[in-house]
């Protein structure tokens, strides 16, 4: 899951697993309240009750950009996978850099989005009248 300031940018998961809005909300809170805000990484158990209320999943949370607070959250059910998650994160970041995805992401996040950008008439309400 790629997250920017409580907004999901991308979510990739195996088809056989679903993640509910409630569990996503828990994950977002976990990322936002963590001590690595803006830098570093953390590895911790996390209970997502809608996914499995009888056990823990393990969350690797790290920031992947030095200029914007973009977080990459990787999830596993195996406690011993910390090093594997670090390696996976590095492969993802390397691929994003090689494909210039990181530059594009940072450019998009640097310019604010407003509803009039959509060109959808219902959303483009004139507030000056």
Short mmCIF file of C-alpha atoms in Angstrom, two decimals, residues 61-128:
data_model
loop_
_atom_site.label_atom_id
_atom_site.label_comp_id
_atom_site.label_asym_id
_atom_site.label_seq_id
_atom_site.Cartn_x
_atom_site.Cartn_y
_atom_site.Cartn_z
CA UNK A 61 6.16 0.73 7.20
CA UNK A 62 8.77 2.97 5.61
CA UNK A 63 8.98 6.28 3.83
CA UNK A 64 10.15 6.04 0.25
CA UNK A 65 10.73 9.69 -0.61
CA UNK A 66 12.98 12.24 1.02
CA UNK A 67 10.99 15.19 -0.31
CA UNK A 68 7.36 14.15 0.35
CA UNK A 69 5.84 11.93 3.04
CA UNK A 70 5.03 8.92 0.89
CA UNK A 71 4.83 5.73 2.90
CA UNK A 72 5.09 2.16 1.64
CA UNK A 73 3.30 -0.38 3.82
CA UNK A 74 4.11 -4.05 3.29
CA UNK A 75 2.16 -6.75 5.13
CA UNK A 76 3.02 -10.37 5.87
CA UNK A 77 1.72 -13.07 8.17
CA UNK A 78 5.21 -14.32 9.04
CA UNK A 79 7.05 -12.63 11.89
CA UNK A 80 10.46 -13.70 10.59
CA UNK A 81 10.08 -11.84 7.25
CA UNK A 82 11.50 -8.47 8.37
CA UNK A 83 14.65 -8.72 6.23
CA UNK A 84 12.59 -9.98 3.28
CA UNK A 85 10.29 -6.96 3.61
CA UNK A 86 13.28 -4.57 3.65
CA UNK A 87 14.61 -6.21 0.47
CA UNK A 88 11.15 -6.08 -1.15
CA UNK A 89 10.82 -2.39 -0.30
CA UNK A 90 14.21 -1.68 -1.86
CA UNK A 91 13.26 -3.51 -5.07
CA UNK A 92 10.03 -1.52 -5.29
CA UNK A 93 11.81 1.79 -4.73
CA UNK A 94 14.57 0.90 -7.22
CA UNK A 95 11.94 0.09 -9.84
CA UNK A 96 10.03 3.31 -9.13
CA UNK A 97 13.23 5.34 -9.53
CA UNK A 98 14.28 3.50 -12.70
CA UNK A 99 10.86 4.10 -14.28
CA UNK A 100 10.83 7.73 -13.04
CA UNK A 101 7.62 6.95 -11.18
CA UNK A 102 9.01 8.61 -8.06
CA UNK A 103 9.65 11.89 -9.95
CA UNK A 104 6.13 11.83 -11.40
CA UNK A 105 4.61 11.05 -8.01
CA UNK A 106 6.47 13.89 -6.33
CA UNK A 107 5.42 16.31 -9.11
CA UNK A 108 1.75 15.35 -8.78
CA UNK A 109 1.83 15.66 -5.00
CA UNK A 110 3.50 19.08 -5.22
CA UNK A 111 0.56 20.59 -7.11
CA UNK A 112 -2.77 20.69 -5.28
CA UNK A 113 -5.81 18.99 -6.76
CA UNK A 114 -9.07 20.90 -6.94
CA UNK A 115 -12.45 19.58 -8.07
CA UNK A 116 -12.50 21.90 -11.10
CA UNK A 117 -9.54 19.93 -12.47
CA UNK A 118 -11.94 17.06 -13.18
CA UNK A 119 -14.04 19.06 -15.69
CA UNK A 120 -17.12 17.33 -14.22
CA UNK A 121 -19.89 19.98 -14.16
CA UNK A 122 -21.52 18.71 -10.96
CA UNK A 123 -18.23 19.08 -9.10
CA UNK A 124 -17.32 22.42 -10.65
CA UNK A 125 -19.55 24.64 -8.54
CA UNK A 126 -19.03 28.37 -8.97
CA UNK A 127 -18.69 29.74 -5.43
CA UNK A 128 -18.28 33.32 -6.58
#
